[in-house]
mmCIF file of C-alpha atoms in Angstrom:
data_model
loop_
_atom_site.group_PDB
_atom_site.id
_atom_site.type_symbol
_atom_site.label_atom_id
_atom_site.label_comp_id
_atom_site.label_asym_id
_atom_site.label_seq_id
_atom_site.Cartn_x
_atom_site.Cartn_y
_atom_site.Cartn_z
ATOM 1 C CA MET A 129 -0.151 -0.090 0.141
ATOM 2 C CA PRO A 130 1.383 3.366 -0.959
ATOM 3 C CA ASP A 131 0.559 5.232 2.281
ATOM 4 C CA ASP A 132 2.375 2.577 4.814
ATOM 5 C CA PRO A 133 4.971 4.285 6.528
ATOM 6 C CA VAL A 134 8.690 2.888 6.202
ATOM 7 C CA PRO A 135 9.041 0.493 9.081
ATOM 8 C CA VAL A 136 10.458 2.556 11.814
ATOM 9 C CA PRO A 137 11.232 1.464 15.577
ATOM 10 C CA SER A 138 9.616 3.686 18.053
ATOM 11 C CA SER A 139 11.173 3.290 21.359
ATOM 12 C CA PHE A 140 13.424 0.330 22.285
ATOM 13 C CA SER A 141 12.434 -1.601 25.218
ATOM 14 C CA PRO A 142 14.994 -4.424 26.389
ATOM 15 C CA ASP A 143 12.128 -6.563 27.201
ATOM 16 C CA THR A 144 10.959 -6.595 23.502
ATOM 17 C CA ALA A 145 13.396 -6.089 20.798
ATOM 18 C CA PRO A 146 11.990 -5.117 18.008
ATOM 19 C CA ALA A 147 11.208 -7.620 14.980
ATOM 20 C CA ASP A 148 13.864 -7.953 12.057
ATOM 21 C CA PRO A 149 12.525 -6.042 8.851
ATOM 22 C CA PRO A 150 12.150 -8.869 5.909
ATOM 23 C CA THR A 151 15.396 -9.268 3.826
ATOM 24 C CA ARG A 152 16.208 -11.646 1.336
ATOM 25 C CA ILE A 153 19.152 -12.685 3.459
ATOM 26 C CA SER A 154 19.145 -13.158 7.432
ATOM 27 C CA LEU A 155 21.234 -10.472 9.207
ATOM 28 C CA ARG A 156 22.492 -13.776 11.455
ATOM 29 C CA PHE A 157 26.053 -13.377 9.571
ATOM 30 C CA GLU A 158 26.472 -9.744 10.749
ATOM 31 C CA ASP A 159 25.317 -10.569 14.021
ATOM 32 C CA TRP A 160 27.430 -13.274 14.603
ATOM 33 C CA LEU A 161 30.591 -11.546 13.194
ATOM 34 C CA THR A 162 29.751 -8.506 15.842
ATOM 35 C CA VAL A 163 29.711 -10.946 18.514
ATOM 36 C CA LEU A 164 32.992 -12.810 17.671
ATOM 37 C CA SER A 165 34.756 -9.606 16.888
ATOM 38 C CA LEU A 166 33.754 -8.315 20.344
ATOM 39 C CA GLY A 167 34.383 -11.345 22.128
ATOM 40 C CA ALA A 168 37.916 -11.781 20.354
ATOM 41 C CA LEU A 169 38.481 -8.167 21.287
ATOM 42 C CA ALA A 170 37.467 -8.339 24.555
ATOM 43 C CA CYS A 171 39.835 -11.682 24.925
ATOM 44 C CA ILE A 172 42.706 -10.158 23.302
ATOM 45 C CA THR A 173 42.642 -6.674 25.480
ATOM 46 C CA MET A 174 42.000 -8.673 28.684
ATOM 47 C CA ALA A 175 45.204 -11.012 27.815
ATOM 48 C CA ASN A 176 47.237 -7.953 27.105
ATOM 49 C CA VAL A 177 45.890 -6.177 30.537
ATOM 50 C CA ILE A 178 47.013 -9.177 32.298
ATOM 51 C CA VAL A 179 50.511 -9.775 30.621
ATOM 52 C CA ARG A 180 50.973 -5.590 31.422
ATOM 53 C CA TYR A 181 50.112 -6.087 34.874
ATOM 54 C CA LEU A 182 52.106 -9.136 35.908
ATOM 55 C CA THR A 183 55.114 -8.343 33.708
ATOM 56 C CA ASP A 184 55.239 -4.934 32.887
ATOM 57 C CA GLU A 185 55.484 -5.682 29.253
ATOM 58 C CA SER A 186 52.867 -5.637 26.479
ATOM 59 C CA PHE A 187 52.053 -7.724 23.694
ATOM 60 C CA ALA A 188 53.165 -5.645 20.702
ATOM 61 C CA TRP A 189 50.512 -7.706 18.291
ATOM 62 C CA THR A 190 47.449 -6.808 20.418
ATOM 63 C CA GLU A 191 46.930 -3.285 18.849
ATOM 64 C CA GLU A 192 46.952 -4.217 15.478
ATOM 65 C CA ILE A 193 44.776 -6.904 15.726
ATOM 66 C CA SER A 194 42.725 -4.734 17.920
ATOM 67 C CA ILE A 195 42.266 -2.135 15.542
ATOM 68 C CA PHE A 196 41.271 -4.534 12.714
ATOM 69 C CA LEU A 197 38.787 -6.086 15.153
ATOM 70 C CA LEU A 198 37.204 -2.419 15.866
ATOM 71 C CA VAL A 199 37.003 -1.808 12.183
ATOM 72 C CA VAL A 200 35.487 -5.408 11.410
ATOM 73 C CA LEU A 201 32.840 -4.601 14.388
ATOM 74 C CA THR A 202 32.163 -1.136 13.504
ATOM 75 C CA MET A 203 31.292 -2.237 9.818
ATOM 76 C CA SER A 204 29.329 -5.525 10.811
ATOM 77 C CA ALA A 205 27.406 -3.576 13.527
ATOM 78 C CA GLY A 206 26.680 -1.082 11.102
ATOM 79 C CA SER A 207 25.319 -3.093 8.331
ATOM 80 C CA SER A 208 22.667 -4.567 10.458
ATOM 81 C CA ALA A 209 21.941 -1.455 11.942
ATOM 82 C CA PHE A 210 21.235 0.490 8.954
ATOM 83 C CA VAL A 211 18.621 -2.224 7.759
ATOM 84 C CA ARG A 212 17.016 -2.337 10.971
ATOM 85 C CA ARG A 213 16.984 1.303 10.632
ATOM 86 C CA LEU A 214 18.920 1.808 14.092
ATOM 87 C CA HIS A 215 21.636 3.717 13.146
ATOM 88 C CA ILE A 216 22.213 7.505 13.834
ATOM 89 C CA ARG A 217 19.682 9.912 12.722
ATOM 90 C CA ILE A 218 17.711 12.819 13.465
ATOM 91 C CA GLU A 219 14.455 11.281 14.400
ATOM 92 C CA LEU A 220 12.529 14.856 13.994
ATOM 93 C CA LEU A 221 13.197 14.409 10.178
ATOM 94 C CA ALA A 222 12.881 10.861 9.694
ATOM 95 C CA ASP A 223 9.828 10.193 11.692
ATOM 96 C CA GLY A 224 7.779 13.413 11.357
ATOM 97 C CA GLY A 225 5.321 14.624 8.863
ATOM 98 C CA SER A 226 3.190 12.239 6.834
ATOM 99 C CA PRO A 227 4.092 8.747 6.008
ATOM 100 C CA ALA A 228 4.760 9.446 2.029
ATOM 101 C CA ARG A 229 7.264 12.179 3.476
ATOM 102 C CA GLN A 230 8.894 9.730 5.875
ATOM 103 C CA ARG A 231 9.163 7.217 2.683
ATOM 104 C CA ARG A 232 10.979 9.933 0.495
ATOM 105 C CA PHE A 233 12.847 10.993 2.975
ATOM 106 C CA ALA A 234 14.112 7.259 3.807
ATOM 107 C CA LEU A 235 14.540 6.919 0.019
ATOM 108 C CA ALA A 236 16.760 10.115 -0.194
ATOM 109 C CA THR A 237 19.082 8.904 2.911
ATOM 110 C CA ASP A 238 19.269 5.420 2.050
ATOM 111 C CA SER A 239 20.346 6.500 -1.535
ATOM 112 C CA ILE A 240 22.895 8.768 -0.350
ATOM 113 C CA CYS A 241 24.097 5.881 2.126
ATOM 114 C CA LEU A 242 24.450 3.453 -0.593
ATOM 115 C CA LEU A 243 26.456 6.182 -2.870
ATOM 116 C CA PHE A 244 28.674 6.903 -0.028
ATOM 117 C CA PHE A 245 29.309 2.784 0.321
ATOM 118 C CA THR A 246 29.563 2.236 -3.220
ATOM 119 C CA GLY A 247 32.543 4.653 -3.349
ATOM 120 C CA LEU A 248 34.044 3.170 -0.090
ATOM 121 C CA THR A 249 34.039 -0.106 -1.660
ATOM 122 C CA VAL A 250 36.088 1.031 -4.386
ATOM 123 C CA MET A 251 38.376 2.884 -2.471
ATOM 124 C CA LEU A 252 39.341 0.334 -0.083
ATOM 125 C CA GLY A 253 39.368 -2.186 -3.036
ATOM 126 C CA ARG A 254 41.889 0.184 -4.350
ATOM 127 C CA MET A 255 43.772 0.215 -1.133
ATOM 128 C CA ALA A 256 43.873 -3.163 -0.491
ATOM 129 C CA LEU A 257 45.222 -3.500 -3.941
ATOM 130 C CA ASP A 258 47.692 -1.219 -3.284
ATOM 131 C CA GLU A 259 49.221 -2.579 -0.135
ATOM 132 C CA PHE A 260 49.560 -6.056 -2.075
ATOM 133 C CA ASN A 261 51.455 -4.182 -4.845
ATOM 134 C CA TRP A 262 53.810 -2.280 -2.847
ATOM 135 C CA GLY A 263 54.479 -4.822 -0.064
ATOM 136 C CA ASP A 264 53.581 -2.790 3.121
ATOM 137 C CA THR A 265 54.598 -4.560 6.048
ATOM 138 C CA SER A 266 52.623 -4.044 9.605
ATOM 139 C CA PRO A 267 55.218 -2.168 12.065
ATOM 140 C CA ALA A 268 54.600 -4.581 15.004
ATOM 141 C CA ILE A 269 54.158 -7.957 13.651
ATOM 142 C CA GLY A 270 55.642 -7.735 10.314
ATOM 143 C CA VAL A 271 52.988 -9.429 8.334
ATOM 144 C CA PRO A 272 51.773 -7.817 5.253
ATOM 145 C CA THR A 273 48.891 -5.089 5.683
ATOM 146 C CA TRP A 274 46.893 -6.346 2.706
ATOM 147 C CA TRP A 275 46.159 -9.283 5.197
ATOM 148 C CA TYR A 276 44.059 -6.546 7.447
ATOM 149 C CA SER A 277 42.789 -4.075 4.276
ATOM 150 C CA MET A 278 41.494 -6.966 1.930
ATOM 151 C CA TRP A 279 38.633 -7.750 4.365
ATOM 152 C CA LEU A 280 37.472 -4.149 4.452
ATOM 153 C CA PRO A 281 36.356 -3.956 0.667
ATOM 154 C CA PHE A 282 34.248 -7.057 1.399
ATOM 155 C CA LEU A 283 32.509 -5.873 4.590
ATOM 156 C CA SER A 284 31.773 -2.277 2.969
ATOM 157 C CA ALA A 285 30.134 -4.464 -0.076
ATOM 158 C CA ILE A 286 28.046 -6.134 2.115
ATOM 159 C CA ILE A 287 26.751 -2.835 3.595
ATOM 160 C CA THR A 288 26.061 -1.698 -0.312
ATOM 161 C CA LEU A 289 24.337 -4.733 -0.650
ATOM 162 C CA ARG A 290 21.974 -4.196 2.572
ATOM 163 C CA LEU A 291 21.881 -0.656 1.108
ATOM 164 C CA ALA A 292 20.866 -1.641 -2.311
ATOM 165 C CA GLY A 293 18.171 -3.648 -1.115
ATOM 166 C CA MET A 294 16.600 -1.040 1.229
ATOM 167 C CA VAL A 295 16.617 1.596 -1.352
ATOM 168 C CA ARG A 296 14.821 -1.107 -3.610
ATOM 169 C CA ARG A 297 12.237 -1.817 -1.067
ATOM 170 C CA THR A 298 11.548 1.617 -0.050
ATOM 171 C CA TRP A 299 11.452 2.520 -3.664
ATOM 172 C CA GLU A 300 8.644 -0.470 -3.840
ATOM 173 C CA THR A 301 6.526 1.338 -0.911
ATOM 174 C CA ILE A 302 6.698 4.924 -2.737
ATOM 175 C CA ARG A 303 5.449 3.467 -6.225
#
């Protein structure tokens, strides 16, 4: 129906989490990647704190791995936040006005985000390829930096595909 508003979570209650919007591919991949990244980050950081406390030394590799895990965590959680419409936004604009205005605003914001992440995917791919071609190595561990950066275009492409699906679904409700 053309007058149905875009599904937007009204108020979040810890007792009743909002249902996931209908998607062709489940959000479980992003959810599990988020959980595993956060768990690994917590374990690595805790191990470094314990070692530093007991020996006054620190694991040099923990900073590099922690930065990588933080980026993975941010991108995986960001992907599911976009689809669930839980990302940062100005609710006065996003939820205000008529349902038709809300759909148009959602289409505009989703389209702008889609363009941004399409460009980001291309740029991250070029960065990973440059790091591979130049043979850059990480300062602490000495491994090739493309081992870290090769995952970034993949994660950005996942966000891009999720946003493309959101634009398509929003476009269908406007027509």
